[in-house]
Amino acid sequence: MLIGIDDTDSDAGMCTTYLAALLADELKAFGTVDGFPYLIRLNPTVPYKTRGNAALGLSVSLFDETPETKREIITLVADKIHEYADLSCEKTNPGAVFIFSGSYNSLRRPLGAVFKKAVTDVIEIEEAAALLNQFEAEFPEDIFHFSLKNGRGLIGSLAACGAVLSGSRDSTFEYLAYRLPKNWGSCGGPPRFVDFESLISADRNTAPETWDTVDYDKKTKPFPVCVPRGNDPVLFGIRGESPEAVQKAAESVISEEIERFQIFQTNQGTDAHLIFTDSVLEMRPLHSYILEGTVCSKAETTEGGHDIFKLKDSGGALLECAAYEPTGNFRHVIRELIPGDKIRVYGSFKKETLNLEKIKILKLAGDFKLENPACSNCGKRMESAGGGQGFRCKKCKTTAADKIKTPVPRKIRAGYYEVPPSARRHLSKPLIRYSKEALEF
Ligand code: ATP
């Protein structure tokens, strides 16, 4: 059977991944939890999200599928949601979906479509509710749902049930360590203790098989990206290519006592949210894109430190692209782009602007500066001979009509550039995951 859960957390505390980790333990009474629970990231631009727009999925091979077992499992999940969800927060609208084996084969495709849409597009709550009604009418004994408040979490829950990360699909892993409940920020617990030096060695010992543990981009000192700062139960999270890699890194982390840990299989770091397009005119708000174009204005830096430039697609339509202040040194690259550079941009389209996650410089334009010509006799720079009268060398009496174009070496090279780990979207594929060939072409 499959269980999808979503939307139990708030800015004040909790994390739906914790609930999934608890359930992964308690469901062992009913069967075997298959593989790793799924930590699915959905469309990063949806306004309803608390933090990273996550939904959770569990697949369980049950010892039996009697109506009593089904009822007990649904009751267990509903009780845990009641116990842990932060229902006082307006944005917390929990949902859970239960798919038993009798309906799975028939629902695989439509659920897969919901998953794809939830990652790349926006789904209205009415659409999710209508789908559930339809599925439940067709399989009254094999699909159930549970929701509280407006039930928006059913969108993510359905999507988590439709997620497939096995086979040829790209996926990654995350090891999440959870604090003792008495230490949670929401219970007035102390600040997190995770030894920073141990994080640096965990990173050095396992990269490139793990990533985004430490951000070395910060000017002042490296920053532990894998340790959250909110009131939620997560102590730290290690992301990587395999369960073995994240486990190895996590084992060398020195920290306060943990209550439990869970390794999740996830679509993080896969670029699954990005849609290829060749036209700015096709872009819709709250969607994320990959587009090639030509830079047509140098970046302007706003007061808040954001860098914004214009890109032209092959049809001549213009797109505003932004590297926001938190993207740190990435902005230095953006400031070096000049009109004529051919680039590919990756990012989310919001408020008529593409919020850059990474770029690939395909071809750099030649950069030139205009200088007074040099005297053909003494080699010194000529001076202006007065408005519209060209240039002359006072000493040698030589003259020239026009300024000359001198090439200026570019400070950037063709290739990929990405935002630093602390500014990276969960779904963005970090360059550390690219093969050598992919980085070159
Ligand atoms: P955290 O990262 O801390 O787990 P969160 O960022 O996952 O929190 P949620 O509390 O789950 O945020 O809220 C996101 C809400 O948006 C959920 O109710 C989910 O069902 C809904 N949602 C997710 N994807 C979409 C989508 N593509 N279209 C519309 N609603 C969506």
XYZ file of C-alpha atoms and ligand atoms in Angstrom:
472
model
C 0.000 0.000 0.000
C 0.973 3.647 -0.366
C 0.509 6.449 2.129
C 0.956 10.088 1.141
C 1.024 12.827 3.801
C 1.489 16.566 3.603
C 1.046 19.937 5.260
C 1.420 19.215 8.972
C 4.063 21.821 9.740
C 4.198 25.556 10.283
C 6.874 28.209 10.703
C 6.487 27.709 14.463
C 7.476 24.030 14.420
C 7.051 20.450 13.227
C 8.166 18.955 9.949
C 6.175 16.434 7.930
C 9.364 14.414 7.419
C 9.367 13.726 11.192
C 5.869 12.333 11.003
C 6.942 10.093 8.121
C 9.953 8.901 10.128
C 7.679 8.059 13.093
C 5.210 6.271 10.821
C 7.988 4.320 9.104
C 8.693 2.842 12.558
C 5.115 2.274 13.677
C 3.986 0.766 10.377
C 6.379 -2.127 10.975
C 3.555 -3.597 13.089
C 1.530 -3.994 9.883
C 4.141 -5.015 7.338
C 7.505 -4.133 5.796
C 8.281 -0.592 4.741
C 9.623 -0.909 1.192
C 12.891 0.797 0.322
C 13.225 4.304 1.729
C 10.302 6.637 2.453
C 9.937 9.260 -0.283
C 10.641 12.908 0.460
C 9.110 14.635 -2.525
C 9.670 18.289 -3.320
C 6.833 19.920 -5.225
C 6.566 23.156 -7.217
C 8.864 25.532 -5.325
C 6.898 28.619 -6.334
C 3.508 27.744 -4.777
C 2.490 30.384 -2.257
C 1.019 27.912 0.253
C 4.316 26.318 1.209
C 5.822 26.699 4.661
C 9.427 26.172 3.649
C 10.515 23.744 0.980
C 7.170 22.402 -0.290
C 7.767 18.818 0.726
C 5.322 15.902 0.700
C 6.032 12.437 2.069
C 5.274 8.988 0.710
C 5.567 5.539 2.295
C 5.155 2.204 0.566
C 4.353 -0.771 2.806
C 4.049 -4.459 1.977
C 1.306 -5.384 4.434
C 1.069 -8.713 6.261
C -2.636 -8.658 5.397
C -5.092 -6.258 3.794
C -8.210 -6.999 5.808
C -10.709 -4.172 6.358
C -9.588 -4.097 10.053
C -5.941 -3.598 9.075
C -6.891 -0.841 6.665
C -8.944 0.860 9.352
C -6.156 0.557 11.919
C -3.584 2.058 9.559
C -5.827 4.978 8.664
C -6.540 5.547 12.372
C -2.830 5.410 13.229
C -1.950 8.046 10.606
C -4.917 10.263 11.499
C -4.012 10.074 15.221
C -0.392 11.016 14.527
C -1.493 13.955 12.393
C -3.827 15.124 15.175
C -1.033 14.729 17.715
C 1.752 16.449 15.799
C 0.302 18.845 13.199
C 0.465 22.506 14.155
C -3.226 23.151 13.527
C -3.112 26.627 15.069
C -1.298 27.913 11.990
C -3.575 29.160 9.232
C -1.267 27.665 6.600
C -1.343 24.144 8.116
C -3.989 22.109 6.293
C -3.050 18.431 6.669
C -3.980 15.680 4.289
C -3.254 11.978 3.920
C -4.098 9.559 1.106
C -4.136 5.759 1.401
C -3.889 3.570 -1.702
C -4.334 -0.164 -1.083
C -3.080 -2.753 -3.505
C -6.474 -3.395 -5.172
C -6.449 0.031 -6.816
C -2.739 0.643 -7.304
C -2.314 -0.745 -10.809
C -5.267 1.222 -12.162
C -4.278 4.426 -10.364
C -0.564 4.358 -11.141
C -0.872 6.455 -14.285
C -3.303 9.127 -13.060
C -1.356 9.439 -9.804
C 1.898 9.712 -11.775
C 0.329 12.585 -13.717
C -0.633 14.338 -10.452
C 2.953 13.975 -9.229
C 4.381 15.474 -12.426
C 1.898 18.324 -12.376
C 2.481 19.048 -8.679
C 6.235 19.376 -9.297
C 6.013 21.625 -12.346
C 2.601 23.290 -12.196
C -0.130 24.493 -9.839
C -3.035 22.254 -8.746
C -6.193 23.712 -7.265
C -7.634 22.044 -4.189
C -10.903 21.469 -6.096
C -9.013 19.523 -8.751
C -7.398 17.262 -6.148
C -10.740 16.749 -4.385
C -12.488 15.862 -7.668
C -9.784 13.319 -8.495
C -10.096 11.750 -5.067
C -13.882 11.546 -5.418
C -13.486 9.877 -8.774
C -10.875 7.378 -7.522
C -12.862 6.604 -4.374
C -16.059 6.009 -6.360
C -14.174 3.577 -8.575
C -12.338 1.762 -5.748
C -14.420 2.265 -2.596
C -12.484 -0.408 -0.663
C -9.004 0.519 -1.798
C -8.474 4.245 -1.630
C -9.185 6.530 1.324
C -8.242 9.971 2.437
C -8.097 11.943 5.645
C -7.872 15.705 5.920
C -8.165 18.547 8.396
C -9.133 22.193 7.895
C -9.187 23.049 4.179
C -7.352 19.821 3.326
C -4.871 21.441 0.946
C -2.358 18.822 2.022
C -4.305 16.322 -0.088
C -2.631 17.824 -3.165
C 0.832 16.891 -1.932
C -0.419 13.591 -0.503
C -1.801 12.498 -3.878
C 1.417 13.622 -5.554
C 3.535 11.656 -3.057
C 1.468 8.531 -3.842
C 2.152 9.085 -7.561
C 5.896 9.613 -7.201
C 8.174 7.032 -8.763
C 11.879 7.451 -8.127
C 13.064 3.967 -8.992
C 14.441 2.557 -12.246
C 15.891 5.072 -14.662
C 14.404 8.061 -12.818
C 16.856 10.431 -11.270
C 16.778 10.561 -7.492
C 18.996 11.370 -4.532
C 18.990 10.605 -0.802
C 18.816 12.615 2.391
C 19.691 11.499 5.913
C 17.653 13.480 8.417
C 18.605 13.412 12.101
C 15.915 14.497 14.586
C 16.385 16.195 17.958
C 15.060 14.792 21.243
C 11.511 16.213 21.563
C 12.462 18.091 24.766
C 15.064 20.000 22.738
C 12.744 21.132 19.950
C 12.625 24.898 19.607
C 8.834 24.699 19.769
C 9.234 23.191 23.292
C 11.606 25.961 24.349
C 14.687 23.795 23.793
C 18.259 25.121 23.526
C 19.944 26.098 20.252
C 21.091 23.139 18.154
C 24.531 21.726 18.854
C 26.279 20.297 15.810
C 30.078 20.452 15.833
C 31.060 22.482 12.807
C 34.504 20.922 12.354
C 32.879 17.473 12.209
C 30.563 18.735 9.449
C 33.540 19.974 7.474
C 35.272 16.604 7.737
C 32.011 14.746 6.937
C 31.775 16.886 3.820
C 35.431 16.485 2.818
C 35.328 12.706 3.381
C 32.247 12.072 1.274
C 32.034 14.818 -1.406
C 31.208 14.616 -4.304
C 28.960 11.760 -3.174
C 27.365 14.210 -0.729
C 26.794 17.923 -1.158
C 25.361 21.045 0.452
C 26.583 20.128 3.926
C 28.759 23.249 4.210
C 28.627 26.420 2.115
C 32.163 27.677 1.460
C 30.905 30.592 -0.630
C 30.312 32.905 2.323
C 32.871 35.705 2.447
C 33.363 35.682 6.197
C 33.516 31.975 7.084
C 32.047 28.679 5.858
C 28.439 28.121 6.843
C 26.705 24.860 7.936
C 23.889 24.688 5.377
C 22.732 21.284 6.574
C 21.636 22.561 10.013
C 18.266 24.330 9.973
C 17.595 27.284 12.237
C 13.841 27.014 12.888
C 11.871 25.366 15.686
C 11.365 22.116 13.787
C 12.637 18.711 14.997
C 15.375 18.385 12.348
C 18.905 18.560 13.749
C 20.737 18.203 10.436
C 20.253 16.740 6.981
C 22.916 15.255 4.727
C 22.192 15.056 1.006
C 23.885 12.675 -1.323
C 23.918 10.283 -4.223
C 23.337 7.063 -2.274
C 22.064 5.858 1.103
C 25.602 4.641 1.893
C 27.162 8.055 1.209
C 24.715 10.012 3.374
C 24.994 7.431 6.152
C 28.803 7.581 6.062
C 28.794 11.383 6.250
C 26.200 11.448 9.045
C 28.120 8.909 11.130
C 31.055 11.274 11.466
C 28.943 14.235 12.622
C 29.415 15.108 16.299
C 26.233 16.584 17.749
C 23.739 16.673 20.586
C 21.877 13.403 21.203
C 19.409 12.497 18.474
C 16.036 10.851 18.966
C 15.990 9.078 15.604
C 17.177 9.364 12.043
C 15.634 8.431 8.736
C 17.089 8.142 5.240
C 14.709 9.326 2.536
C 14.795 8.824 -1.219
C 14.004 12.110 -2.868
C 13.687 14.120 -6.075
C 15.878 16.833 -4.535
C 18.771 17.939 -6.713
C 17.248 16.640 -9.952
C 15.904 19.791 -11.695
C 12.531 18.001 -11.951
C 10.700 21.335 -11.622
C 12.210 22.850 -14.789
C 10.358 23.000 -18.120
C 12.269 23.511 -21.390
C 10.994 26.412 -23.455
C 12.339 28.440 -26.370
C 9.932 31.314 -25.958
C 9.563 33.910 -23.234
C 5.966 34.358 -24.402
C 5.150 30.808 -23.287
C 6.310 31.416 -19.722
C 3.644 31.399 -17.023
C 4.006 32.746 -13.506
C 4.678 30.138 -10.791
C 6.449 27.798 -13.209
C 10.166 27.138 -13.596
C 12.057 27.075 -16.882
C 15.191 26.459 -18.900
C 15.595 28.939 -21.764
C 18.418 29.929 -24.132
C 18.873 33.523 -25.229
C 21.181 36.462 -25.788
C 22.044 38.940 -23.075
C 20.877 42.367 -24.166
C 21.660 44.561 -21.185
C 24.366 44.570 -18.560
C 23.145 43.730 -15.048
C 22.016 46.609 -12.913
C 22.504 46.281 -9.164
C 19.533 47.461 -7.103
C 19.800 49.045 -3.660
C 19.070 45.694 -2.016
C 22.030 44.100 -3.850
C 19.963 42.206 -6.433
C 21.369 42.039 -9.980
C 18.949 42.250 -12.871
C 19.602 42.008 -16.618
C 17.590 41.443 -19.786
C 17.752 38.400 -22.018
C 16.307 38.107 -25.529
C 14.929 34.784 -26.808
C 15.310 33.598 -30.429
C 12.043 35.357 -31.352
C 13.190 38.683 -29.906
C 11.000 38.616 -26.763
C 12.640 40.031 -23.650
C 12.954 38.414 -20.228
C 14.102 40.049 -17.010
C 16.506 37.747 -15.138
C 17.477 38.275 -11.501
C 20.263 37.056 -9.246
C 19.018 38.039 -5.814
C 21.249 39.227 -2.985
C 21.340 35.855 -1.137
C 22.963 34.291 -4.213
C 26.243 35.873 -3.053
C 29.199 35.404 -5.362
C 26.974 34.124 -8.177
C 26.086 37.799 -8.705
C 29.719 38.566 -9.548
C 29.402 36.318 -12.590
C 26.090 37.901 -13.566
C 27.713 41.349 -13.395
C 30.331 40.225 -15.930
C 27.755 39.328 -18.611
C 27.596 41.754 -21.535
C 25.181 42.232 -24.437
C 25.754 39.572 -27.075
C 26.635 36.756 -24.657
C 24.687 33.590 -25.466
C 23.496 31.881 -22.308
C 21.060 29.284 -21.004
C 19.152 30.269 -17.875
C 17.518 28.018 -15.269
C 15.016 29.371 -12.769
C 11.517 30.117 -11.509
C 9.313 32.699 -13.207
C 7.589 34.971 -10.701
C 6.426 38.564 -10.985
C 7.561 38.751 -14.638
C 11.138 37.900 -13.602
C 13.184 34.726 -13.834
C 14.753 34.023 -10.451
C 18.078 32.464 -11.499
C 19.196 29.121 -10.069
C 22.049 28.593 -12.482
C 23.241 29.622 -15.933
C 25.313 28.084 -18.668
C 27.367 30.525 -20.711
C 27.256 29.073 -24.203
C 29.329 31.694 -26.048
C 30.923 34.868 -24.840
C 30.684 37.978 -27.008
C 33.860 39.962 -27.710
C 34.265 42.888 -25.338
C 35.921 46.064 -26.547
C 36.699 49.503 -25.270
C 37.111 52.628 -27.425
C 40.430 54.371 -26.999
C 42.210 57.291 -28.623
C 44.458 55.952 -31.403
C 48.217 55.638 -30.864
C 50.594 57.902 -32.836
C 52.113 55.912 -35.719
C 55.427 57.679 -35.121
C 56.045 57.809 -31.337
C 53.446 55.252 -30.227
C 51.897 57.557 -27.603
C 48.091 57.986 -27.294
C 46.899 60.903 -29.441
C 44.807 63.698 -28.007
C 41.465 64.952 -29.217
C 41.895 67.683 -31.824
C 38.608 69.315 -30.700
C 34.951 68.517 -31.293
C 34.516 66.426 -34.458
C 38.111 67.048 -35.651
C 39.584 63.670 -34.841
C 42.877 63.099 -32.981
C 46.410 64.378 -33.260
C 49.856 63.862 -31.767
C 51.094 67.278 -30.670
C 54.723 66.270 -30.905
C 54.798 64.408 -34.225
C 51.869 66.281 -35.848
C 50.320 62.981 -36.971
C 46.492 62.785 -37.078
C 43.754 60.126 -37.061
C 40.014 60.351 -37.649
C 38.456 57.833 -35.228
C 38.856 56.160 -31.877
C 40.051 52.570 -32.055
C 38.412 49.460 -30.585
C 40.665 47.598 -28.160
C 39.682 44.070 -27.042
C 39.087 43.712 -23.306
C 39.790 40.257 -21.845
C 36.643 38.670 -20.325
C 36.804 37.718 -16.649
C 34.386 34.794 -17.058
C 34.521 31.722 -19.272
C 31.955 29.616 -21.077
C 30.394 26.958 -18.831
C 28.040 26.535 -15.900
C 27.688 28.812 -12.898
C 25.336 28.135 -9.981
C 24.057 29.854 -6.853
C 25.779 28.813 -3.600
C 24.340 25.959 -1.483
C 22.663 28.300 0.999
C 20.626 29.893 -1.818
C 19.865 26.684 -3.693
C 16.327 25.436 -4.204
C 15.822 21.878 -2.944
C 14.949 20.708 -6.451
C 17.875 22.400 -8.227
C 20.472 20.018 -9.559
C 23.848 21.064 -8.154
C 26.764 21.095 -10.578
C 28.574 18.577 -8.382
C 26.033 16.023 -9.707
C 26.908 16.708 -13.378
C 29.214 14.320 -15.196
C 32.487 15.749 -16.538
C 31.087 15.458 -20.093
C 27.860 17.276 -19.205
C 29.868 20.114 -17.668
C 31.934 20.480 -20.833
C 29.152 20.440 -23.436
P 8.200 21.879 4.845
O 9.183 22.048 3.767
O 8.639 22.480 6.107
O 7.761 20.456 4.940
P 6.307 22.809 3.101
O 7.070 23.904 2.487
O 6.316 21.433 2.589
O 6.854 22.693 4.516
P 3.493 22.623 3.323
O 3.185 22.943 4.737
O 3.513 21.215 2.922
O 4.850 23.362 3.048
O 2.509 23.431 2.383
C 2.468 23.309 0.975
C 1.020 23.166 0.544
O 0.921 23.389 -0.858
C 0.463 21.776 0.800
O -0.840 21.902 1.236
C 0.495 21.108 -0.568
O -0.511 20.135 -0.719
C 0.274 22.291 -1.468
N 0.911 22.113 -2.780
C 2.050 21.479 -3.047
N 2.323 21.529 -4.360
C 1.328 22.193 -4.939
C 1.060 22.557 -6.286
N 1.855 22.240 -7.266
N -0.083 23.269 -6.523
C -0.885 23.614 -5.493
N -0.695 23.285 -4.212
C 0.417 22.588 -3.930
